[in-house]
Coordinates of C-alpha atoms in Angstrom, one line a residue:
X1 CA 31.1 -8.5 9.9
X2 CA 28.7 -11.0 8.5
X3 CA 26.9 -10.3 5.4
X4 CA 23.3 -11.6 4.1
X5 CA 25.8 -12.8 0.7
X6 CA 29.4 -12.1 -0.3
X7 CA 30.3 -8.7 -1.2
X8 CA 31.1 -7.5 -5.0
X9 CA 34.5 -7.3 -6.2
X10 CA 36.4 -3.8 -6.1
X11 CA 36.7 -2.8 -9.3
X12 CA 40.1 -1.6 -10.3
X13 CA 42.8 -0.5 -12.9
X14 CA 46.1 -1.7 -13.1
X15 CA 48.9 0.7 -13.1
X16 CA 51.7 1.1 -15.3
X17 CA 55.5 -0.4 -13.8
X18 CA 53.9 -2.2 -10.8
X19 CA 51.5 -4.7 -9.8
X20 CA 49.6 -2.8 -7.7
X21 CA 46.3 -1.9 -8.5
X22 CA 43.5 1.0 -8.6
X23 CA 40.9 0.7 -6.6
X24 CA 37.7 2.4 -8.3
X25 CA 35.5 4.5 -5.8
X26 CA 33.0 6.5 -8.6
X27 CA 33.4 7.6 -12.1
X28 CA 32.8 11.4 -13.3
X29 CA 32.3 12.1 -16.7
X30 CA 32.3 15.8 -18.0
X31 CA 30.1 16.4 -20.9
X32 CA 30.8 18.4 -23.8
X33 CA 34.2 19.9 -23.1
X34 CA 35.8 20.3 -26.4
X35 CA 34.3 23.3 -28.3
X36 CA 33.9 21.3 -31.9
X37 CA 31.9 18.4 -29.9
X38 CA 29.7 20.6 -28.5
X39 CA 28.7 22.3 -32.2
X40 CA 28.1 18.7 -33.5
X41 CA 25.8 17.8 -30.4
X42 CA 24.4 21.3 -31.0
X43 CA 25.5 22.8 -27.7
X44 CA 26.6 26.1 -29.7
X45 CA 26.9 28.4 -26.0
X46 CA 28.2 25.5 -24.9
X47 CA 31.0 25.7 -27.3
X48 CA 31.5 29.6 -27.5
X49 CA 31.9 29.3 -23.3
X50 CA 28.6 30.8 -22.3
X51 CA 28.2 28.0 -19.7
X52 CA 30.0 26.3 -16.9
X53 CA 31.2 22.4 -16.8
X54 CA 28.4 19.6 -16.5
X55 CA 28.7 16.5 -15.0
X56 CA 27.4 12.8 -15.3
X57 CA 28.4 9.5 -13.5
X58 CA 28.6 6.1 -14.4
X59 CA 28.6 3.0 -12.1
X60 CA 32.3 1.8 -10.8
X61 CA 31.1 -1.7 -11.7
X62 CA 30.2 -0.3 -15.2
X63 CA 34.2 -0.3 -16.1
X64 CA 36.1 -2.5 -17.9
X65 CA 39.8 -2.1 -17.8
X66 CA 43.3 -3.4 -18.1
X67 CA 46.1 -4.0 -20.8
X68 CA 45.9 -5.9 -24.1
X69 CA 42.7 -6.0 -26.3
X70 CA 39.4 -5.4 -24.0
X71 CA 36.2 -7.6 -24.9
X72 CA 33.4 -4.9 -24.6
X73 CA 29.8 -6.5 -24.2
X74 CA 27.4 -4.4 -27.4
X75 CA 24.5 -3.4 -25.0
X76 CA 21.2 -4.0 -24.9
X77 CA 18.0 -1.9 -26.0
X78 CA 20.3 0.8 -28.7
X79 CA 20.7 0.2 -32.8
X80 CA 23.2 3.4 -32.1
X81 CA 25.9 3.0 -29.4
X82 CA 28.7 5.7 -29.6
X83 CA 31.9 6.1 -29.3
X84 CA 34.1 8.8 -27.5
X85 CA 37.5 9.1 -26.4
X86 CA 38.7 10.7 -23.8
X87 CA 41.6 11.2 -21.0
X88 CA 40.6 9.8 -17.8
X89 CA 42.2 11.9 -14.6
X90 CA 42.3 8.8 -11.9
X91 CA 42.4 10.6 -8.0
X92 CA 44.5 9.9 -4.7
X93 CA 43.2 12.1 -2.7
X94 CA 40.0 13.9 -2.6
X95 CA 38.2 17.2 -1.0
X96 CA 35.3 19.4 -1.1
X97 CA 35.0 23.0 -2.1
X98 CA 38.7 22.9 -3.9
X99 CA 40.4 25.8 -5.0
X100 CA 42.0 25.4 -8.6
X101 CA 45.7 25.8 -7.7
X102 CA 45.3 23.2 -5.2
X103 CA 44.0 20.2 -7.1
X104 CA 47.3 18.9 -8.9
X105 CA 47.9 17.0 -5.9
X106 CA 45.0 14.7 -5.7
X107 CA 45.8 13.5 -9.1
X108 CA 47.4 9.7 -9.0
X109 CA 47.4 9.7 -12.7
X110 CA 46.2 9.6 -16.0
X111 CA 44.5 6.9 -18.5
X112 CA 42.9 6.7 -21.8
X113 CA 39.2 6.0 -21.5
X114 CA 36.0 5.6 -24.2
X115 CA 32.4 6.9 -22.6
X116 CA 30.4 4.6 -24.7
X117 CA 26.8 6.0 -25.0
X118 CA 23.1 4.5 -25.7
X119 CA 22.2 7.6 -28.6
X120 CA 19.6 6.5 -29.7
X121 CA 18.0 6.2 -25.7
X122 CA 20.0 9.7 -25.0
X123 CA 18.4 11.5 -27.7
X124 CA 14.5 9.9 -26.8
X125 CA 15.2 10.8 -23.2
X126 CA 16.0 14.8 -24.3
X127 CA 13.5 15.1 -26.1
X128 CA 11.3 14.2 -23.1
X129 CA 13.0 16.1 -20.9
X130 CA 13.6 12.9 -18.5
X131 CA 17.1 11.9 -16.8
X132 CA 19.6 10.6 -19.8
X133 CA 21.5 7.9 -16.9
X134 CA 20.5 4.5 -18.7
X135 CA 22.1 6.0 -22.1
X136 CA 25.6 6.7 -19.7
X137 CA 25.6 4.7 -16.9
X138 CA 24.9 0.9 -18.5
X139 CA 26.9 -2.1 -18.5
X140 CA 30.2 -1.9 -19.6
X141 CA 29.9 1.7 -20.9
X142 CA 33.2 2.6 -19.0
X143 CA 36.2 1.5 -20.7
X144 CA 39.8 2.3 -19.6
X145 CA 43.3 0.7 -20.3
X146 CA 46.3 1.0 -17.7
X147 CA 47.0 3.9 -15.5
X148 CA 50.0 6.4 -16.1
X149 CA 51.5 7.5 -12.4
X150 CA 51.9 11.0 -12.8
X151 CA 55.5 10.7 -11.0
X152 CA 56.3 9.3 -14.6
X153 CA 54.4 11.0 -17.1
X154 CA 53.5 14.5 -15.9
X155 CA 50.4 16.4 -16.1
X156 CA 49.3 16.6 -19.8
X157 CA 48.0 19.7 -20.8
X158 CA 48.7 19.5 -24.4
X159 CA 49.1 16.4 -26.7
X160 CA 47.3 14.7 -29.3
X161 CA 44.2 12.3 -28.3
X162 CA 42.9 10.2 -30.7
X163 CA 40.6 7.0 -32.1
X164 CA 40.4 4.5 -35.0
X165 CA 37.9 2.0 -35.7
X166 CA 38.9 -0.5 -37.6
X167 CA 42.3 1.5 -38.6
X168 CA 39.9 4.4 -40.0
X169 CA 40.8 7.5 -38.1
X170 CA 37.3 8.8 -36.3
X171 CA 38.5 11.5 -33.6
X172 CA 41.3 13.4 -33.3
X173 CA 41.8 16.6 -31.1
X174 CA 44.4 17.7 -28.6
X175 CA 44.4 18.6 -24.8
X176 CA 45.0 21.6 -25.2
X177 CA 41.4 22.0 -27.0
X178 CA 39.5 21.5 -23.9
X179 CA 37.5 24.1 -22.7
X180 CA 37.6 23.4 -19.2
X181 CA 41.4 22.3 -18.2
X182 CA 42.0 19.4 -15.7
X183 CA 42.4 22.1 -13.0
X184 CA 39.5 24.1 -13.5
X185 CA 37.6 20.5 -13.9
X186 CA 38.8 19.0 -10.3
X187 CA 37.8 22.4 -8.7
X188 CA 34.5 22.5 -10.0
X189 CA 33.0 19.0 -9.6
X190 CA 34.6 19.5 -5.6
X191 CA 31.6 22.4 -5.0
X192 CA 29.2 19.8 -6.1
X193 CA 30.7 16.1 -4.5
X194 CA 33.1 15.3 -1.7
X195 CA 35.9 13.9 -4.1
X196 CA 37.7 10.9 -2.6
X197 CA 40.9 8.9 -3.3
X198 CA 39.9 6.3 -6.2
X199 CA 37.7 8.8 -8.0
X200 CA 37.8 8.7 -11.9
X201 CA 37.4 11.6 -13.8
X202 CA 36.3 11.2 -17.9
X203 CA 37.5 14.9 -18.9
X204 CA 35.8 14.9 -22.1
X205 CA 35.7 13.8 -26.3
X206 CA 36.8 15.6 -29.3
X207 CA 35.2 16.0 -32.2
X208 CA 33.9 12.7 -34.2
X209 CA 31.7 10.6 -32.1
X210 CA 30.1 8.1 -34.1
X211 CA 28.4 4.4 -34.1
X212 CA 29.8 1.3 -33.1
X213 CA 28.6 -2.3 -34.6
X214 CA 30.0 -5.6 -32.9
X215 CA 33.2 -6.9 -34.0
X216 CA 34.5 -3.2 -34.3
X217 CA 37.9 -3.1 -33.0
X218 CA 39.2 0.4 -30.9
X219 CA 42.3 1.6 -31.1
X220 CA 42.8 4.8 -29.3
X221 CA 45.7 6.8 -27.5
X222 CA 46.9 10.2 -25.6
X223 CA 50.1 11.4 -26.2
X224 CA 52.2 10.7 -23.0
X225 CA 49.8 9.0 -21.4
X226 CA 49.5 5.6 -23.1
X227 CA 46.8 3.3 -25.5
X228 CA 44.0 1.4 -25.0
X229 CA 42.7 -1.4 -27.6
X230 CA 38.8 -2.8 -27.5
X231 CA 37.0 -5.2 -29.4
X232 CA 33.1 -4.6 -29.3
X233 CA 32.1 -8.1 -29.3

């Protein structure tokens, strides 16, 4: 097949104990699924379980991944970029319409992951009651270190996920805090997408978010699952 110029690059992940790679199809992030994050975005039902999961995407080409320390570009247009830590659920398989018990097996593995967000542009765009995407979905607001198979480390349910910023502790919380459970998580965003193989999954931030400034350095890990360092630059 010709093309009118050369296709992009797949974006991918590498994955721990091989040199293989991840391949990244789409990237699902669920909002607000620790209880304690939703009260400081004032989601109160939110955080008391009055309301089911809710779901935003980012571009694949918006992620920046790998081992060591991870340059991450400040955007454009914010004075208030956020950050939030969360456990990313990378998928092998996909589906539609999934029933809970039977999602374990699309899961390849886990990774730790920041959502970096635009609050500033989020909070203008709520008020107006218009689509929040450019606050999510910019460059480089996807970060994600190296994949965990989950033939080595399991599926994490409980363990501690945390982030410093320039060695100051900012977010700490534990799996077992989310409201909405990997499982139940999987199942859901299957009634609203076709999931495929290569699908990341953002499951969600403690507690703590906060702003970013450039030369901040990240620190951030998941018990069991690994570390990630970043360098806003």
């Amino acid at each position: 097949m010709r093309y009118v110029f050369n296709p992009h690059p797949v974006t991918s992940l590498p994955i721990a104990g091989t040199d293989a790679r991840f391949p990244v199809r789409r990237i699902f992030c669920v909002g607000r699924n620790y209880a304690e994050h939703a009260r400081e975005m004032g989601a109160a039902d939110q955080a008391e379980g009055r309301e089911p999961p809710f779901f935003f995407t980012k571009p694949a080409d918006a992620l920046v991944g790998g081992d060591g320390e991870l340059a991450v570009a400040y955007p454009s247009l914010t004075a208030n970029l956020h950050h939030e830590v969360e456990m990313v659920v990378a998928l092998c398989d996909g589906g539609e319409n999934l029933a809970v018990e039977d999602v374990q097996r699309l899961v390849f593995g886990y990774a730790v992951g920041l959502d970096l967000t635009r609050r500033d542009i989020q909070s203008r765009a709520k008020e107006k009651s218009h689509p929040w995407d450019m606050s999510k979905g910019f460059d480089q607001s996807a970060v994600a270190g190296v994949i965990a198979p989950a033939a080595q480390c399991g599926h994490p349910a409980t363990g501690r996920i945390w982030l410093n910023v320039n060695g100051q502790l900012r977010q700490q919380g534990d799996l077992a805090d989310m409201m909405w459970k990997v499982p139940d998580i999987i199942a859901n965003l299957s009634t609203m997408v076709r999931l495929e193989a290569g699908d990341l999954i953002y499951s969600g931030t403690p507690a703590g978010v906060g702003p970013l400034l450039r030369g901040d350095v990240l620190v951030a890990g998941v018990e069991g699952v690994g570390g990630l360092c970043a360098r806003i630059v």
